[in-house]
Short mmCIF file of C-alpha atoms in Angstrom, two decimals:
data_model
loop_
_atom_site.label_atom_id
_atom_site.label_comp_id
_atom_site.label_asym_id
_atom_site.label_seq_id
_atom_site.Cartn_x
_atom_site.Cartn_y
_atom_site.Cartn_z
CA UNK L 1 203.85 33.59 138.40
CA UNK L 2 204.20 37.19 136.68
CA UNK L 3 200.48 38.50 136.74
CA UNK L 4 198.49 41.97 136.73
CA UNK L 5 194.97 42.60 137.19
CA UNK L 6 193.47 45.56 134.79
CA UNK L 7 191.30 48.03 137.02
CA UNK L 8 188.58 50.20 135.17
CA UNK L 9 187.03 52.74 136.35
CA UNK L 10 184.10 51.28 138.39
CA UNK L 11 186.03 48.04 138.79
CA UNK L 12 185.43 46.81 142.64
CA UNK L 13 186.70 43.41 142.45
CA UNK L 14 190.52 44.12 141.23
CA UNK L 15 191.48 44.75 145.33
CA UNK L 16 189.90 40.92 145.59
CA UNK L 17 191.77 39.30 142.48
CA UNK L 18 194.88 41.02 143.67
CA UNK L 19 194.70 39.19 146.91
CA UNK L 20 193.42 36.03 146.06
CA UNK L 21 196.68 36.02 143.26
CA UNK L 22 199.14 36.89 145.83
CA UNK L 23 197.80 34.26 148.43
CA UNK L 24 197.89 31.62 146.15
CA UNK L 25 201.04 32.49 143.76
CA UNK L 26 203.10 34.01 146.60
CA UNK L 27 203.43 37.02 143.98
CA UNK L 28 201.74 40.14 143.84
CA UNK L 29 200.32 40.77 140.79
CA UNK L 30 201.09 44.28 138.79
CA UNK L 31 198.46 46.68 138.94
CA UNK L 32 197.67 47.94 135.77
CA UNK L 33 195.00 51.13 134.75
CA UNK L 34 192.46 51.26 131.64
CA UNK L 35 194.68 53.64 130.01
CA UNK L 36 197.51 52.23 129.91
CA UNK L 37 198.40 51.64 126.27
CA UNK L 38 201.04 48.62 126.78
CA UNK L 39 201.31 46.11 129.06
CA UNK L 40 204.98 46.75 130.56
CA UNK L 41 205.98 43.21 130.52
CA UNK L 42 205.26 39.55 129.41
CA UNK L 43 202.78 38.11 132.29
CA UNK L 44 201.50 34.70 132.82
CA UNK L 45 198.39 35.29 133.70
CA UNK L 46 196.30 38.83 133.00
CA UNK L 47 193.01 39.25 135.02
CA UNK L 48 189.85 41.00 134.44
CA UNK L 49 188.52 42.02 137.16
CA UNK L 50 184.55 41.99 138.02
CA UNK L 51 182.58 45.19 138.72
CA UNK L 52 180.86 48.03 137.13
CA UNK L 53 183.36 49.23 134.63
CA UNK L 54 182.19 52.98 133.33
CA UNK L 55 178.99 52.29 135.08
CA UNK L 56 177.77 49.51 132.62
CA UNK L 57 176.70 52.54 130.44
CA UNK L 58 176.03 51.21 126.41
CA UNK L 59 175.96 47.72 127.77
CA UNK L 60 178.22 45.73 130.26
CA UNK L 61 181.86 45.62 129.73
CA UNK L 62 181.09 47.33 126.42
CA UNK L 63 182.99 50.62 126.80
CA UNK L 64 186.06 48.75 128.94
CA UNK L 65 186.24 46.81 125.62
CA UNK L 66 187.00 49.78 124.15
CA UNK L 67 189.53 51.48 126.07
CA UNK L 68 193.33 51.64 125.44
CA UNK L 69 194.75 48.92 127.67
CA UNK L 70 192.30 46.00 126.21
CA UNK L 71 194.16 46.50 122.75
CA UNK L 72 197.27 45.43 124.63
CA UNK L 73 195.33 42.64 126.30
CA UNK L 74 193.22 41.31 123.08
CA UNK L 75 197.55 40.67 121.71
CA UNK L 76 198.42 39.17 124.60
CA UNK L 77 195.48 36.62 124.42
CA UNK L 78 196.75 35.85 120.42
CA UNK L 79 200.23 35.56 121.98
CA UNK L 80 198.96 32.80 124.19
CA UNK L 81 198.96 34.70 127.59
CA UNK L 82 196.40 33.06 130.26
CA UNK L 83 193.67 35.86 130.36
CA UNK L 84 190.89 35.00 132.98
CA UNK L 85 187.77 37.25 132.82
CA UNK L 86 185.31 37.30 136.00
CA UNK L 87 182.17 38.63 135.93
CA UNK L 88 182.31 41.80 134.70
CA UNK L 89 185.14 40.58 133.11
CA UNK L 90 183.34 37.92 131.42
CA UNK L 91 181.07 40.47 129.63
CA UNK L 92 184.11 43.03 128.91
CA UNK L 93 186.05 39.86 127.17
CA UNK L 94 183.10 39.06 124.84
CA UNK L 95 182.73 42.12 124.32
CA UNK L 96 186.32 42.48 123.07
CA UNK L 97 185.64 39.25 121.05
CA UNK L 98 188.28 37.03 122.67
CA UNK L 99 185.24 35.08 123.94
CA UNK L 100 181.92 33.95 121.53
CA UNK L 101 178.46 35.00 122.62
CA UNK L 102 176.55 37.75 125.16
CA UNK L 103 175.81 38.47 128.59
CA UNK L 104 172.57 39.83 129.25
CA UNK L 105 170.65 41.11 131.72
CA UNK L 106 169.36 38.03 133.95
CA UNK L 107 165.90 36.08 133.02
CA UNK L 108 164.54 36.72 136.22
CA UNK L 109 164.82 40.70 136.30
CA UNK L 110 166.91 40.54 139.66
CA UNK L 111 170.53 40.85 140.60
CA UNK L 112 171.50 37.23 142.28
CA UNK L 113 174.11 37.56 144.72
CA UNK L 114 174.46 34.42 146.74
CA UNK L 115 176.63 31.04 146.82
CA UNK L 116 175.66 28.77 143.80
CA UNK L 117 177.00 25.32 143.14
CA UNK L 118 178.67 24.57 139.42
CA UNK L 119 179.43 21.28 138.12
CA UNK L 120 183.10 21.60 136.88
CA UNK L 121 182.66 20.52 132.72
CA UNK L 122 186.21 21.11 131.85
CA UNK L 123 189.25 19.46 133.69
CA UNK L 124 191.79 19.73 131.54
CA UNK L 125 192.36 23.42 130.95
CA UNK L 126 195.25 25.33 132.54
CA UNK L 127 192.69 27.55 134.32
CA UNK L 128 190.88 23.53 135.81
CA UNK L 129 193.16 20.87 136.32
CA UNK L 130 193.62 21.20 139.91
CA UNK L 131 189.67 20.11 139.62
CA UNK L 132 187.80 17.12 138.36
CA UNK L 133 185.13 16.75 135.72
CA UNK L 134 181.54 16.39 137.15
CA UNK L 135 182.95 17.60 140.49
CA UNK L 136 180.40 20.10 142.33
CA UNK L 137 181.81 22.76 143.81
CA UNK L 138 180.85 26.42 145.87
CA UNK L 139 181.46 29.57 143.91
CA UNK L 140 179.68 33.10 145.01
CA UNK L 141 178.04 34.83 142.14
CA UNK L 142 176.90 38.67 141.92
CA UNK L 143 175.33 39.99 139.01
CA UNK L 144 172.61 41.36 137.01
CA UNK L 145 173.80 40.76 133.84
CA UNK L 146 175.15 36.72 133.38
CA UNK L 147 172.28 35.43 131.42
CA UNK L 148 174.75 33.71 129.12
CA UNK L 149 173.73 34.03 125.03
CA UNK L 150 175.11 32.56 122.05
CA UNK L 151 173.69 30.90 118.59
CA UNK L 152 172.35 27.75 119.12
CA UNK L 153 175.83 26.48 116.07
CA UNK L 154 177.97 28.47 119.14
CA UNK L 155 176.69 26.63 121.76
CA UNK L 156 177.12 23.18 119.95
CA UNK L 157 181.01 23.92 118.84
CA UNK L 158 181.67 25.29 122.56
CA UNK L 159 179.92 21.85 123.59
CA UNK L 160 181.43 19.96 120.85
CA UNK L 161 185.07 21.55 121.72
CA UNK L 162 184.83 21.05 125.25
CA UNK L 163 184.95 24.73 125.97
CA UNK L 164 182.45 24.97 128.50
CA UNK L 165 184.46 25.06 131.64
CA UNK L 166 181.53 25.31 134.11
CA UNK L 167 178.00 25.15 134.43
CA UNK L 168 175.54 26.18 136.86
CA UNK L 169 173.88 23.42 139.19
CA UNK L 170 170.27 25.44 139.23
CA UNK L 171 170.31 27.68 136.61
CA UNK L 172 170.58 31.40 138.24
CA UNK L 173 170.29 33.56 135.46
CA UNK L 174 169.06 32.03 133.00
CA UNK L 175 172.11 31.29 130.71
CA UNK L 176 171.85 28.77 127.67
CA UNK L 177 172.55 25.65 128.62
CA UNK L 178 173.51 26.55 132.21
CA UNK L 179 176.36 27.66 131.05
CA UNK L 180 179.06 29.35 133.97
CA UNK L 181 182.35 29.61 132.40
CA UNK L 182 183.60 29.14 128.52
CA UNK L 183 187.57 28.28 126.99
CA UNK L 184 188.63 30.41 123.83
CA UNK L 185 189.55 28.07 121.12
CA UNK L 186 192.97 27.99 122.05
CA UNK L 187 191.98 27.72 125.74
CA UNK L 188 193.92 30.23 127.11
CA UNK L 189 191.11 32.43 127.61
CA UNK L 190 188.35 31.74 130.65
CA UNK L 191 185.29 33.79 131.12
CA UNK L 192 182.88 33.45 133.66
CA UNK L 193 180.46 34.91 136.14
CA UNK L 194 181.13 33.37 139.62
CA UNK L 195 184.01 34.86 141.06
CA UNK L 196 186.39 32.25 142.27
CA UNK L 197 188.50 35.11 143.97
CA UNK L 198 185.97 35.00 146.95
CA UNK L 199 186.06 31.71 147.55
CA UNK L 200 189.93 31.50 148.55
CA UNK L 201 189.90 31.02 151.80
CA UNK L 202 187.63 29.69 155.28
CA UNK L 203 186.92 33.29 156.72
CA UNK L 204 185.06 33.89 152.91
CA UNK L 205 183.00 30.73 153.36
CA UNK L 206 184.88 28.18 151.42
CA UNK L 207 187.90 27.70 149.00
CA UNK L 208 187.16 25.91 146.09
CA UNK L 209 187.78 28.54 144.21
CA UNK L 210 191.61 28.54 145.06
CA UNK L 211 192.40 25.34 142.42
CA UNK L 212 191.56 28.38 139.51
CA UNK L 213 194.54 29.79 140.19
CA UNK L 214 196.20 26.41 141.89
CA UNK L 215 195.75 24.69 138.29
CA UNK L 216 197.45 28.13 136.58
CA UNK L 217 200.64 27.80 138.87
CA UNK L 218 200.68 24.19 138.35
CA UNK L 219 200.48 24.40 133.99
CA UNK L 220 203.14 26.81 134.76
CA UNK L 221 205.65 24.35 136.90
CA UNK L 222 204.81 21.97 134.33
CA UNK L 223 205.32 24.22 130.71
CA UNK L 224 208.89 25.44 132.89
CA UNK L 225 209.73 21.73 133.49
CA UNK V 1 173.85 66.31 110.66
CA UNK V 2 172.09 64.26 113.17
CA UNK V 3 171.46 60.86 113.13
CA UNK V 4 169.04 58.73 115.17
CA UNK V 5 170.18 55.43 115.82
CA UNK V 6 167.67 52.64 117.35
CA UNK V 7 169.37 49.67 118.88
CA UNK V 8 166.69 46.65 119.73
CA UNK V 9 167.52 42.92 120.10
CA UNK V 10 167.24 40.02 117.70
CA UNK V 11 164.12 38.27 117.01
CA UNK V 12 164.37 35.13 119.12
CA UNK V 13 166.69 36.90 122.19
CA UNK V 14 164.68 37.01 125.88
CA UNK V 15 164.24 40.49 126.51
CA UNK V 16 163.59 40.46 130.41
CA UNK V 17 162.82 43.91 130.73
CA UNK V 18 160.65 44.18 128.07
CA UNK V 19 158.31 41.30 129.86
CA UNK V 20 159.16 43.86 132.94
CA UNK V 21 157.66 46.65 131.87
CA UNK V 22 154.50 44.51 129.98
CA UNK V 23 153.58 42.78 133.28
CA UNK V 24 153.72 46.62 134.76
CA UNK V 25 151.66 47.99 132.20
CA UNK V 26 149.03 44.82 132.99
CA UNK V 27 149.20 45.98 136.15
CA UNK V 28 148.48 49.28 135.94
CA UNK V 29 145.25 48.00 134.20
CA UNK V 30 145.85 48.57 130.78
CA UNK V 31 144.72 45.95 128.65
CA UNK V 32 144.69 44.87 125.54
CA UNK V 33 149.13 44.42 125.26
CA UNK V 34 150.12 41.89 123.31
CA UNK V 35 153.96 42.42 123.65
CA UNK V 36 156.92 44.69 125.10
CA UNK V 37 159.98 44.87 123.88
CA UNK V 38 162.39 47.73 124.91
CA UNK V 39 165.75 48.77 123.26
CA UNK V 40 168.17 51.58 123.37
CA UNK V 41 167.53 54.91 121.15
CA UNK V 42 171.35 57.24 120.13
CA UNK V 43 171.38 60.47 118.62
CA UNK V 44 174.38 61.28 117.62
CA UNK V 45 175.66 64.38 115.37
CA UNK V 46 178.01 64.29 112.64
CA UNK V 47 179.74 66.66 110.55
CA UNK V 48 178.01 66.41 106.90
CA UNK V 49 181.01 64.52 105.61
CA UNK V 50 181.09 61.67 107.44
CA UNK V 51 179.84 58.59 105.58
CA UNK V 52 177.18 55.89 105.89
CA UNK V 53 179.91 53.19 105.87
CA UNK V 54 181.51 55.09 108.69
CA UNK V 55 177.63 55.68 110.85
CA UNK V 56 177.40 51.89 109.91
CA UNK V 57 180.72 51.17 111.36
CA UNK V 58 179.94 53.02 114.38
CA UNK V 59 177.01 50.49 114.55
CA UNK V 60 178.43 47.17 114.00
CA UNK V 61 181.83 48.57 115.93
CA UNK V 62 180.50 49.61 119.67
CA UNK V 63 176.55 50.75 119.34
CA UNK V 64 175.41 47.60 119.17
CA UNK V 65 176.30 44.43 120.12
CA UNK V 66 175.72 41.88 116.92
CA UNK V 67 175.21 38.97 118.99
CA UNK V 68 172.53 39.82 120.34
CA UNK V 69 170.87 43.34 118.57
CA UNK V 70 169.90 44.77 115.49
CA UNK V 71 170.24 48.47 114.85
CA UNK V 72 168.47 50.72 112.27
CA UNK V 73 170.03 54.42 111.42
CA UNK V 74 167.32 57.14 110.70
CA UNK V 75 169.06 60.25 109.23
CA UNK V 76 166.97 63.66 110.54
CA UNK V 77 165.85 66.47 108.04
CA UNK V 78 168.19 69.49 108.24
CA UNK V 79 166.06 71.71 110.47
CA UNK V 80 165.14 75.13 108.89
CA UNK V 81 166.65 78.16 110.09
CA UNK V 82 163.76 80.12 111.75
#
């Protein structure tokens, strides 16, 4: 699997996403910097990484949005590349618009950092078939800012289009509908707030978030078969 | 020319730290606060050529975020040379 993860300036998870890819692919992922303009080749899979990107200043994810190498990224997604946002890079993809609806700061005032179960929503997605639908599993979160938002019409057609990928068991932040993860319409895009990349192996506490990037190797096999 | 732009969110969105900052003020002891809702204030300067379309642009492009805020532009009086 050709991959890179995108580091911004206050990014702190991209060492993490870079590890977890490698375990699990076998192939270290490109590393690539905001300002690069171009992305030097075709990848399989880009990741955004979570963290602080430019401080959160404006609002989260809202200048990374902005900056040169996201251009290259936003084409990529139209091109049908498998783009996976965590946490911060959840809130830097809707804020590039490849993803519908907000992130805001959490309901409760306080950043949750702590192991939270999700009920898996969506198994059919390259970024979910190595899980099943209604399966629980353990995914860390850390944020302040995950308090999912979107129009109540948004919410329905993500429903309706079974976009919502995961949802949150007890609802940590506060997000509409407990809602974890989303699918772009073409479902190559997958935002969400728990970061699966610490949950890929026993000394973190627990894997289940290995099948994220088990299910994107295995769409791969199959789409090259 | 400078322009004072006031970013606040929609009618309808949760604003967390605006129920933050009321419970503070209740707890302080002032009474009498019916609601809190906080925002973000920009002042930005422009040459005088640049247009409202563009300062709107600026807006809708990166200022604020349309999902979930509104945004109103306030243009200041040229200040008088002393």
């Amino acid at each position: 699997m050709k991959s890179a993860v995108i580091t911004f300036p206050g990014s702190n998870c991209d060492r993490d996403m870079a590890v977890a890819i490698e375990k699990i692919s076998g192939h270290a992922p490109a590393r690539v910097w905001h300002g690069d303009t171009s992305l030097s080749e075709n990848y399989d899979l880009i990741a955004v990484p979570g963290g602080f990107s430019y401080g959160d200043y404006l609002r989260s994810g809202a200048m990374a949005a902005r900056s040169p190498i996201m251009q290259s990224v936003v084409k990529a997604a139209e091109n049908g590349t498998a783009i996976l946002g965590v946490c911060n890079g959840f809130q830097i993809l809707t804020e590039a618009l490849l993803l519908p609806g907000a992130l805001m700061r959490n309901s409760g005032i306080d950043f949750v950092c702590r192991e939270v179960p999700l009920i898996v929503e969506n198994d059919n997605s390259q970024f979910t078939s190595a899980y099943e639908k209604g399966e629980e599993i353990i995914i860390p979160v850390a944020h302040h800012d995950g308090n999912y938002f979107a129009s109540e019409s948004e919410l329905d057609q993500l429903e309706g289009e079974g976009r919502v990928a995961f949802r949150y068991v007890e609802n940590v932040n506060g997000s509409a509908r407990n809602i974890a993860g989303i699918l772009s319409a073409k479902g190559n895009v997958l935002g969400m707030m728990p970061h699966p990349e610490r949950h890929v192996e026993e000394l973190q506490g627990g894997t289940d978030g290995a099948r994220l990037f088990e299910s994107l190797i295995k769409t791969l096999l199959e789409t090259a078969g | 020319m400078k322009i004072r732009i006031f970013v606040t969110l929609k009618n309808g969105v949760l604003d967390p730290q605006g129920k933050a900052i009321h419970h503070a003020l209740d707890g302080l002891g002032f009474s009498g606060v019916n609601d809190v809702r906080s925002g973000r204030f920009i002042e930005i300067d422009v040459e005088d050529n640049v247009s409202d379309g563009d300062i709107d642009a600026m807006c809708r492009k990166l200022l604020a975020n349309m999902v979930i805020e509104n945004y109103r532009i306030e243009k200041m009086p040229e200040s008088v040379p002393a």
